[in-house]
Coordinates of C-alpha atoms in Angstrom, one line a residue:
M1 CA 0.0 0.0 0.0
S2 CA 1.4 3.4 -1.1
L3 CA 1.8 6.3 1.3
A4 CA -0.9 8.3 -0.5
E5 CA -3.4 5.4 -0.3
R6 CA -2.6 4.9 3.3
W7 CA -3.2 8.6 4.0
R8 CA -6.5 8.5 2.2
L9 CA -7.5 5.5 4.2
E10 CA -6.4 7.1 7.5
R11 CA -8.5 10.2 6.6
R12 CA -11.6 8.0 6.3
S13 CA -10.8 6.0 9.4
V14 CA -13.1 5.9 12.4
R15 CA -10.3 7.0 14.7
V16 CA -9.8 10.2 12.7
R17 CA -13.5 10.9 12.7
L18 CA -13.8 10.3 16.5
T19 CA -10.8 12.5 17.1
A20 CA -12.4 15.3 15.0
L21 CA -15.7 14.8 16.8
Y22 CA -14.1 15.0 20.3
S23 CA -11.9 18.0 19.4
G24 CA -14.7 19.8 17.6
L25 CA -17.1 19.5 20.5
F26 CA -14.4 20.7 22.9
I27 CA -13.5 23.7 20.8
V28 CA -17.2 24.7 20.3
T29 CA -18.0 24.4 24.0
G30 CA -14.7 26.1 25.0
A31 CA -15.4 29.0 22.7
L32 CA -19.0 29.3 24.0
L33 CA -17.6 29.3 27.6
L34 CA -15.1 32.0 26.8
A35 CA -17.8 34.1 25.1
I36 CA -20.0 33.9 28.1
T37 CA -17.1 34.8 30.4
Y38 CA -16.2 37.8 28.2
V39 CA -19.8 39.1 28.2
L40 CA -20.2 38.7 31.9
T41 CA -16.8 40.3 32.6
S42 CA -17.6 43.3 30.3
S43 CA -20.9 43.9 31.9
T44 CA -19.6 43.8 35.5
V45 CA -16.7 46.1 34.9
A46 CA -18.6 49.4 35.2
L47 CA -17.0 52.9 35.3
K48 CA -18.2 55.3 37.9
V49 CA -16.1 58.3 39.0
V50 CA -17.3 60.4 42.1
I51 CA -15.5 63.6 43.2
A52 CA -16.2 64.1 46.9
K53 CA -15.3 67.9 47.0
P54 CA -15.6 69.5 43.6
Q55 CA -12.8 71.9 42.9
P56 CA -12.5 74.5 40.1
G57 CA -11.8 72.7 36.9
S58 CA -12.9 69.3 38.4
A59 CA -15.3 68.7 35.5
S60 CA -12.4 68.4 33.1
D61 CA -10.4 66.3 35.5
T62 CA -13.4 64.0 35.9
G63 CA -13.7 63.6 32.2
L64 CA -10.0 62.8 31.9
V65 CA -10.1 60.2 34.6
T66 CA -13.2 58.6 33.0
Q67 CA -11.4 58.5 29.6
Q68 CA -8.4 56.8 31.2
L69 CA -10.5 54.3 33.0
A70 CA -12.4 53.5 29.7
I71 CA -9.1 52.9 28.0
Q72 CA -7.9 50.7 30.9
R73 CA -11.2 48.7 30.7
A74 CA -10.8 48.2 27.0
D75 CA -7.2 47.0 27.5
V76 CA -8.3 44.6 30.2
L77 CA -11.1 43.1 28.1
S78 CA -8.8 43.0 25.0
G79 CA -6.1 41.2 27.1
L80 CA -8.7 38.8 28.4
L81 CA -9.9 38.1 24.9
V82 CA -6.4 37.5 23.6
Q83 CA -5.4 35.3 26.5
S84 CA -8.6 33.3 26.3
A85 CA -8.0 32.8 22.5
V86 CA -4.4 31.6 23.2
A87 CA -5.6 29.3 25.9
L88 CA -8.4 27.9 23.7
G89 CA -5.9 27.3 20.9
I90 CA -3.5 25.4 23.2
M91 CA -6.3 23.3 24.7
A92 CA -7.6 22.6 21.1
V93 CA -4.2 21.1 20.3
V94 CA -4.2 19.2 23.5
S95 CA -7.8 17.9 22.9
L96 CA -6.6 16.7 19.4
L97 CA -3.8 14.7 21.0
V98 CA -6.0 13.4 23.8
G99 CA -8.8 12.6 21.5
W100 CA -6.5 10.7 19.1
V101 CA -5.1 8.6 22.0
M102 CA -8.5 7.9 23.6
A103 CA -10.1 7.0 20.2
G104 CA -7.2 4.5 19.7
R105 CA -7.8 3.0 23.1
V106 CA -11.5 2.7 22.4
L107 CA -11.0 1.1 19.0
R108 CA -8.2 -1.2 20.0
P109 CA -10.5 -4.2 20.4
L110 CA -11.8 -3.6 16.9
R111 CA -8.3 -3.6 15.5
T112 CA -7.6 -6.8 17.3
M113 CA -10.8 -8.4 15.9
T114 CA -10.0 -7.2 12.4
H115 CA -6.5 -8.6 12.6
R116 CA -7.7 -12.0 13.8
V117 CA -10.6 -12.2 11.3
R118 CA -8.4 -11.3 8.4
Y119 CA -6.3 -14.5 8.9
L120 CA -9.2 -16.9 9.4
Y121 CA -9.6 -19.6 6.8
E122 CA -11.4 -22.8 6.4
D123 CA -8.6 -24.7 8.1
N124 CA -8.5 -22.6 11.3
L125 CA -12.2 -21.9 11.9
H126 CA -11.7 -23.5 15.3
E127 CA -10.0 -20.3 16.5
R128 CA -12.0 -17.7 18.3
L129 CA -11.6 -13.9 18.9
A130 CA -12.1 -14.4 22.7
V131 CA -12.0 -10.6 23.4
A132 CA -11.7 -9.9 27.1
G133 CA -13.3 -6.9 28.8
P134 CA -16.5 -5.6 30.3
P135 CA -19.8 -6.6 28.7
D136 CA -20.2 -3.6 26.4
E137 CA -21.0 -3.3 22.7
L138 CA -17.6 -4.3 21.5
K139 CA -17.6 -7.4 23.7
N140 CA -21.1 -8.3 22.4
L141 CA -19.8 -7.8 18.8
A142 CA -16.9 -10.2 19.5
D143 CA -19.1 -12.8 21.1
T144 CA -21.4 -12.6 18.0
F145 CA -18.4 -13.2 15.8
D146 CA -17.4 -16.2 17.9
G147 CA -20.9 -17.6 17.5
L148 CA -20.8 -17.1 13.8
L149 CA -17.4 -18.8 13.6
A150 CA -18.8 -21.8 15.6
R151 CA -21.7 -22.1 13.1
L152 CA -19.3 -21.8 10.1
E153 CA -17.0 -24.5 11.6
S154 CA -20.0 -26.8 12.0
A155 CA -21.1 -26.2 8.5
F156 CA -17.7 -26.8 7.0
E157 CA -17.2 -29.9 9.1
A158 CA -20.6 -31.2 8.0
Q159 CA -19.7 -30.5 4.4
R160 CA -16.4 -32.4 4.7
L161 CA -18.2 -35.3 6.3
F162 CA -20.8 -35.3 3.6
V163 CA -18.3 -35.3 0.7
A164 CA -16.3 -38.1 2.4
N165 CA -19.4 -40.2 2.9
A166 CA -20.8 -39.5 -0.5
S167 CA -17.4 -40.4 -2.1
H168 CA -17.5 -43.7 -0.1
E169 CA -21.1 -44.5 -1.1
L170 CA -20.4 -43.8 -4.8
R171 CA -17.1 -45.7 -4.8
T172 CA -18.4 -48.9 -3.0
P173 CA -20.9 -49.9 -5.8
L174 CA -18.2 -49.4 -8.4
T175 CA -15.8 -51.6 -6.5
F176 CA -18.6 -54.2 -6.2
E177 CA -19.2 -54.1 -9.9
R178 CA -15.6 -54.4 -10.7
T179 CA -15.3 -57.5 -8.5
L180 CA -18.3 -59.1 -10.2
I181 CA -16.8 -58.5 -13.6
E182 CA -13.3 -59.8 -12.6
V183 CA -14.8 -62.9 -11.1
S184 CA -16.9 -63.5 -14.2
L185 CA -13.8 -63.0 -16.5
T186 CA -11.6 -65.4 -14.4
D187 CA -14.2 -68.2 -14.5
P188 CA -12.6 -70.9 -16.8
D189 CA -16.0 -72.4 -17.6
P190 CA -18.8 -69.8 -17.5
T191 CA -22.3 -70.9 -18.0
V192 CA -25.3 -69.0 -19.2
E193 CA -26.9 -69.2 -15.8
S194 CA -23.7 -67.7 -14.1
L195 CA -23.5 -64.9 -16.6
Q196 CA -27.1 -64.1 -16.2
D197 CA -26.7 -64.1 -12.4
T198 CA -23.8 -61.7 -12.8
H199 CA -25.8 -59.4 -15.0
R200 CA -28.7 -59.4 -12.6
R201 CA -26.5 -58.5 -9.8
L202 CA -24.8 -55.7 -11.9
L203 CA -28.3 -54.4 -12.9
A204 CA -29.5 -54.3 -9.2
N205 CA -26.3 -52.5 -8.2
S206 CA -26.7 -50.1 -11.0
Q207 CA -30.3 -49.4 -9.9
H208 CA -29.0 -48.7 -6.4
Q209 CA -26.5 -46.2 -7.8
E210 CA -29.3 -44.5 -9.7
R211 CA -31.4 -44.1 -6.6
L212 CA -28.4 -42.8 -4.7
I213 CA -27.5 -40.2 -7.3
E214 CA -31.2 -39.2 -7.6
A215 CA -31.3 -38.7 -3.8
L216 CA -28.2 -36.6 -3.9
L217 CA -29.6 -34.4 -6.8
M218 CA -32.9 -34.1 -4.8
L219 CA -31.0 -33.0 -1.7
A220 CA -29.1 -30.4 -3.7
R221 CA -32.2 -29.2 -5.4
S222 CA -34.1 -28.8 -2.1
Q223 CA -31.3 -26.8 -0.6
R224 CA -31.5 -24.2 -3.5
G225 CA -34.8 -23.0 -2.3
I226 CA -38.2 -22.7 -3.9
E227 CA -38.5 -20.9 -7.3
A228 CA -42.3 -21.2 -7.9
R229 CA -45.1 -22.1 -5.4
R230 CA -48.5 -23.5 -6.0
P231 CA -51.2 -25.0 -3.8
V232 CA -50.5 -28.6 -2.7
D233 CA -52.7 -30.7 -0.4
F234 CA -50.8 -33.0 1.9
A235 CA -53.9 -35.3 2.2
V236 CA -54.1 -35.9 -1.6
L237 CA -50.3 -36.6 -1.7
V238 CA -50.5 -39.1 1.1
K239 CA -53.5 -40.9 -0.4
E240 CA -51.9 -41.3 -3.8
I241 CA -48.5 -42.4 -2.4
I242 CA -50.0 -45.0 0.0
A243 CA -52.3 -46.4 -2.7
A244 CA -49.3 -46.9 -5.0
R245 CA -47.6 -48.9 -2.3
E246 CA -50.6 -51.0 -1.2
D247 CA -49.3 -54.3 -2.5
D248 CA -45.6 -53.8 -1.5
R249 CA -45.7 -54.1 2.2
D250 CA -46.5 -56.3 5.2
I251 CA -46.8 -53.3 7.5
R252 CA -50.2 -52.0 8.6
V253 CA -50.7 -48.4 7.5
D254 CA -53.5 -46.4 9.1
T255 CA -54.4 -42.9 7.9
N256 CA -56.4 -40.0 9.2
L257 CA -56.3 -37.4 6.5
A258 CA -57.8 -34.0 6.7
P259 CA -57.2 -31.2 4.1
A260 CA -53.8 -29.5 4.7
T261 CA -53.0 -27.2 1.8
V262 CA -49.6 -25.5 1.5
A263 CA -48.0 -23.3 -1.0
G264 CA -44.8 -24.9 -2.3
D265 CA -43.1 -27.0 -5.0
S266 CA -45.2 -30.1 -5.7
H267 CA -42.3 -32.3 -6.8
L268 CA -40.3 -31.5 -3.6
L269 CA -43.4 -32.0 -1.4
E270 CA -44.1 -35.3 -3.1
R271 CA -40.6 -36.4 -2.4
L272 CA -41.0 -35.3 1.3
V273 CA -44.1 -37.5 1.7
V274 CA -42.5 -40.5 -0.1
N275 CA -39.4 -40.3 2.0
L276 CA -41.3 -40.1 5.3
V277 CA -43.6 -43.0 4.4
D278 CA -40.8 -45.2 3.0
N279 CA -38.6 -44.5 6.0
A280 CA -41.5 -45.4 8.4
V281 CA -42.1 -48.7 6.5
R282 CA -38.4 -49.6 6.0
H283 CA -37.3 -49.0 9.6
N284 CA -40.1 -50.9 11.2
A285 CA -40.6 -54.1 13.1
P286 CA -42.0 -57.3 11.5
G287 CA -45.8 -56.9 11.5
G288 CA -45.5 -53.4 12.7
W289 CA -47.7 -50.4 12.0
V290 CA -47.5 -46.9 10.5
D291 CA -49.9 -44.0 11.3
V292 CA -50.1 -41.1 8.9
R293 CA -52.1 -38.0 9.7
T294 CA -52.7 -34.6 8.0
G295 CA -54.5 -31.5 9.3
T296 CA -54.2 -27.9 10.1
P297 CA -53.9 -27.6 13.9
G298 CA -53.7 -23.9 14.8
G299 CA -54.1 -23.0 11.1
W300 CA -50.7 -24.6 10.2
P301 CA -50.7 -27.5 7.6
T302 CA -49.1 -30.4 9.3
L303 CA -48.0 -33.9 8.2
C304 CA -47.5 -36.4 11.1
V305 CA -46.0 -39.9 10.5
V306 CA -45.7 -42.3 13.4
N307 CA -44.3 -45.8 13.1
S308 CA -43.4 -48.7 15.4
G309 CA -39.9 -50.0 15.4
P310 CA -36.7 -50.2 17.4
V311 CA -36.3 -48.1 20.6
I312 CA -34.7 -44.7 19.9
R313 CA -33.1 -42.6 22.5
A314 CA -33.9 -38.9 22.6
D315 CA -30.2 -38.0 22.2
Q316 CA -30.1 -40.0 18.9
I317 CA -32.7 -37.9 17.1
A318 CA -30.1 -35.5 15.7
E319 CA -28.3 -38.3 13.9
L320 CA -31.4 -39.2 11.9
V321 CA -31.1 -36.1 9.7
Q322 CA -27.4 -36.5 9.1
P323 CA -26.6 -38.0 5.6
F324 CA -25.3 -41.6 5.5
R325 CA -25.7 -42.0 9.3
R326 CA -27.2 -44.7 11.4
L327 CA -28.4 -44.5 15.0
D328 CA -25.2 -46.2 16.2
G329 CA -23.1 -43.4 14.5
Q330 CA -22.1 -45.7 11.6
R331 CA -23.0 -45.4 8.0
R332 CA -26.3 -46.6 6.6
Q333 CA -27.4 -50.1 6.2
R334 CA -27.6 -51.7 2.8
Q335 CA -31.4 -51.4 2.7
G336 CA -31.4 -47.6 2.2
H337 CA -29.2 -44.9 0.8
G338 CA -29.2 -43.0 4.1
L339 CA -30.5 -39.7 2.7
G340 CA -34.2 -40.0 3.4
L341 CA -34.6 -37.7 6.4
S342 CA -31.8 -35.4 5.3
I343 CA -33.9 -34.7 2.2
V344 CA -37.0 -34.2 4.3
A345 CA -35.2 -31.7 6.5
A346 CA -33.8 -29.8 3.5
I347 CA -37.2 -29.6 1.8
T348 CA -38.9 -28.5 5.0
A349 CA -36.3 -25.7 5.5
A350 CA -36.7 -24.6 1.9
H351 CA -40.4 -24.2 2.5
G352 CA -39.8 -22.2 5.7
G353 CA -41.3 -24.9 7.8
R354 CA -40.3 -26.9 10.9
L355 CA -39.3 -30.5 11.2
T356 CA -39.8 -32.1 14.6
A357 CA -38.8 -35.7 15.4
C358 CA -39.2 -37.5 18.7
P359 CA -39.1 -41.1 19.9
V360 CA -42.3 -43.1 20.5
P361 CA -42.5 -44.8 23.9
G362 CA -42.0 -48.5 23.4
G363 CA -40.1 -48.1 20.2
G364 CA -40.5 -46.2 16.9
L365 CA -40.4 -42.7 15.7
R366 CA -42.7 -39.8 15.2
V367 CA -42.0 -37.1 12.6
D368 CA -44.0 -33.9 12.3
V369 CA -43.6 -31.5 9.3
T370 CA -45.3 -28.2 9.8
L371 CA -45.3 -25.7 6.8
Q372 CA -46.7 -22.3 6.2
P373 CA -50.3 -22.3 5.0
Q374 CA -51.4 -21.1 1.6
G375 CA -51.7 -17.3 1.8
G376 CA -49.2 -16.8 4.6
P377 CA -48.6 -17.8 8.3
S378 CA -51.4 -18.0 10.8
D379 CA -51.4 -17.6 14.5
G380 CA -48.7 -20.0 15.6
L381 CA -47.1 -23.4 15.4
A382 CA -48.7 -26.2 17.3
W383 CA -49.2 -30.0 17.5
S384 CA -45.5 -30.9 18.0
C385 CA -45.0 -34.3 19.6
A386 CA -47.8 -33.7 22.0
S387 CA -48.3 -37.4 22.7
T388 CA -44.7 -38.4 23.4
L389 CA -42.7 -38.4 26.5
R390 CA -39.9 -36.3 25.2
S391 CA -39.4 -34.3 22.0
S392 CA -36.5 -33.0 20.1
S393 CA -36.6 -30.4 17.3
V394 CA -34.3 -31.1 14.4

């Protein structure tokens, strides 16, 4: 940075403006104080000459004395004015220096924060400003920055974990396909049946890859937000999706569907319902049940899916919306791609709604999706895990 650029930057700095403000206020108030002092002094210094015993020619002597006193009064007031102006000038210079120093002391925490933030990158987001001092505005600003850094660190860590898991999930099917092909090629006496079996397994693995890639694309699309909204009824979506899966399950599905119209993307909302229903059926117990309800409690369209299944602890709920994660902290099982609830959470966030998940006493999970009604929000959110022992918002 050149000297001229640095000078221009210094002229626009907060420290220079604060110094000018402090000094300007001091000079104005000092000048006002001196003006008041001058006026009061000039009004109190009165000239009155009294001759006790008039003598011949005393009238001229009295006039001479009065003239001399007037001259002396003018000299006193002029000297007072000059001395006051000199004192004001000296104090103005002192106020500039003191204002510059005090402004620097006040802004020192800001310079410290600026220096630390300037050297923060994605690999050292764990560092914090940790500004010490009284709980004033600057301390609150530093604490706000620290909170922002904590959220950024969590977001970057989640992104790294997602990329690593996605890479693993995409690489594993390729490795499996390569193994099948190598085994088939090294077979000295292949038969039609063995080759057909290999092709069927390759086809099934390819279909699994397609579903995984489709889920990743759906997750990315839902995180972009909603471009166009139109009325969609949760009850109609649930009825169509459950009817399409009528013959593909051994799980009892009960429904209690009331109109629940939202304004959103119909394709994303359809995927939200599909993922919730499939997740409830997939992660269930043999001969279990699923209860799906829709309605508008409190004026808010809500979809509630409750299913039986394994016992889930309340502290495990947060793991359910993490991509490629299982309840034990490991990656997904082979029966799913591990993105179901992650996509549901992203679609809910894109619609400005709230996703609430909580364990069911005795085993299973309850998931409530509450979105904004068509035409704008109503009085308030309600009906969130009211029938469970403990709830956890995700």
